[in-house]
Amino acid sequence: MTGISFTTATLAARKRIALVAHDHCKGFLLDWAERHKATLSQHELCATGTTGLLLSQRLGLPIESMISGPLGGDQQVGARIAEQQVDMLVFFWDPFEPQPHDPDIKALLRVAAVWNIPVACNECSADYLLSSPLMSQPHDHRVPDYTAYLKGRV
Ligand SMILES: O=C(CO)COP(=O)(O)O
């Protein structure tokens, strides 16, 4: 990690959670979200286009929907993460199917690692994540120090 220094930021008690699922995994995400509806309702939710529409129909909770994933939605979620506007990613990506927007998916997962946000890529991890006591309290985490990064660039 040459050239990158880090600082601390705080994830608020009310998390901004992005929810994303590939087509064959949407059923799993919808069932998971319904099981965790009470917890999810305490947080701010956003999703890629189709996932968001299906989730809002199933849960009846407010969900901000981006564009559909293959049309740029993954990139929109990634941009929110880079802007520190999304605190957590639940992304049930399909390990059995190639996706036309694979570079976007990789970019989304990369930026989530860069900004050190909690990520769950399957149902079991998502269960663990939502049952964490950190879900309902502020949590300090390590993030890139962008000010120091820029200073080092000029
Ligand atoms: O393709 C996706 C994530 O890579 C999800 O997009 P949709 O929610 O629009 O299906």
mmCIF file of C-alpha atoms and ligand atoms in Angstrom, residues 20-23 26 48-52 67-70 74 91 99 101 105, ligand 1:
data_model
loop_
_atom_site.group_PDB
_atom_site.id
_atom_site.type_symbol
_atom_site.label_atom_id
_atom_site.label_comp_id
_atom_site.label_asym_id
_atom_site.label_seq_id
_atom_site.Cartn_x
_atom_site.Cartn_y
_atom_site.Cartn_z
ATOM 1 C CA VAL A 20 -27.550 -5.667 -4.606
ATOM 2 C CA ALA A 21 -28.270 -9.115 -6.041
ATOM 3 C CA HIS A 22 -27.765 -10.808 -9.367
ATOM 4 C CA ASP A 23 -30.832 -12.323 -10.980
ATOM 5 C CA LYS A 26 -32.524 -12.091 -5.979
ATOM 6 C CA THR A 48 -29.417 -1.185 -7.763
ATOM 7 C CA GLY A 49 -32.493 -0.743 -9.999
ATOM 8 C CA THR A 50 -34.188 -4.121 -10.228
ATOM 9 C CA THR A 51 -33.107 -5.247 -6.777
ATOM 10 C CA GLY A 52 -34.484 -2.004 -5.326
ATOM 11 C CA ILE A 67 -29.941 2.488 -12.239
ATOM 12 C CA SER A 68 -30.027 -1.247 -12.952
ATOM 13 C CA GLY A 69 -26.627 -2.893 -12.428
ATOM 14 C CA PRO A 70 -25.728 -3.743 -16.046
ATOM 15 C CA ASP A 74 -22.935 -0.890 -9.654
ATOM 16 C CA PHE A 91 -24.100 -7.929 -2.516
ATOM 17 C CA GLN A 99 -22.104 -11.148 -16.058
ATOM 18 C CA HIS A 101 -20.824 -5.928 -16.536
ATOM 19 C CA ILE A 105 -18.827 -5.627 -10.285
HETATM 20 O O1 LIG B 1 -26.427 -6.420 -11.809
HETATM 21 C C1 LIG B 1 -26.505 -6.142 -10.644
HETATM 22 C C2 LIG B 1 -25.309 -6.077 -9.800
HETATM 23 O O2 LIG B 1 -24.107 -6.326 -10.474
HETATM 24 C C3 LIG B 1 -27.809 -5.878 -10.009
HETATM 25 O O3 LIG B 1 -28.582 -5.045 -10.817
HETATM 26 P P1 LIG B 1 -30.152 -5.062 -10.703
HETATM 27 O O4 LIG B 1 -30.497 -4.877 -9.275
HETATM 28 O O5 LIG B 1 -30.654 -3.939 -11.549
HETATM 29 O O6 LIG B 1 -30.590 -6.411 -11.224
#
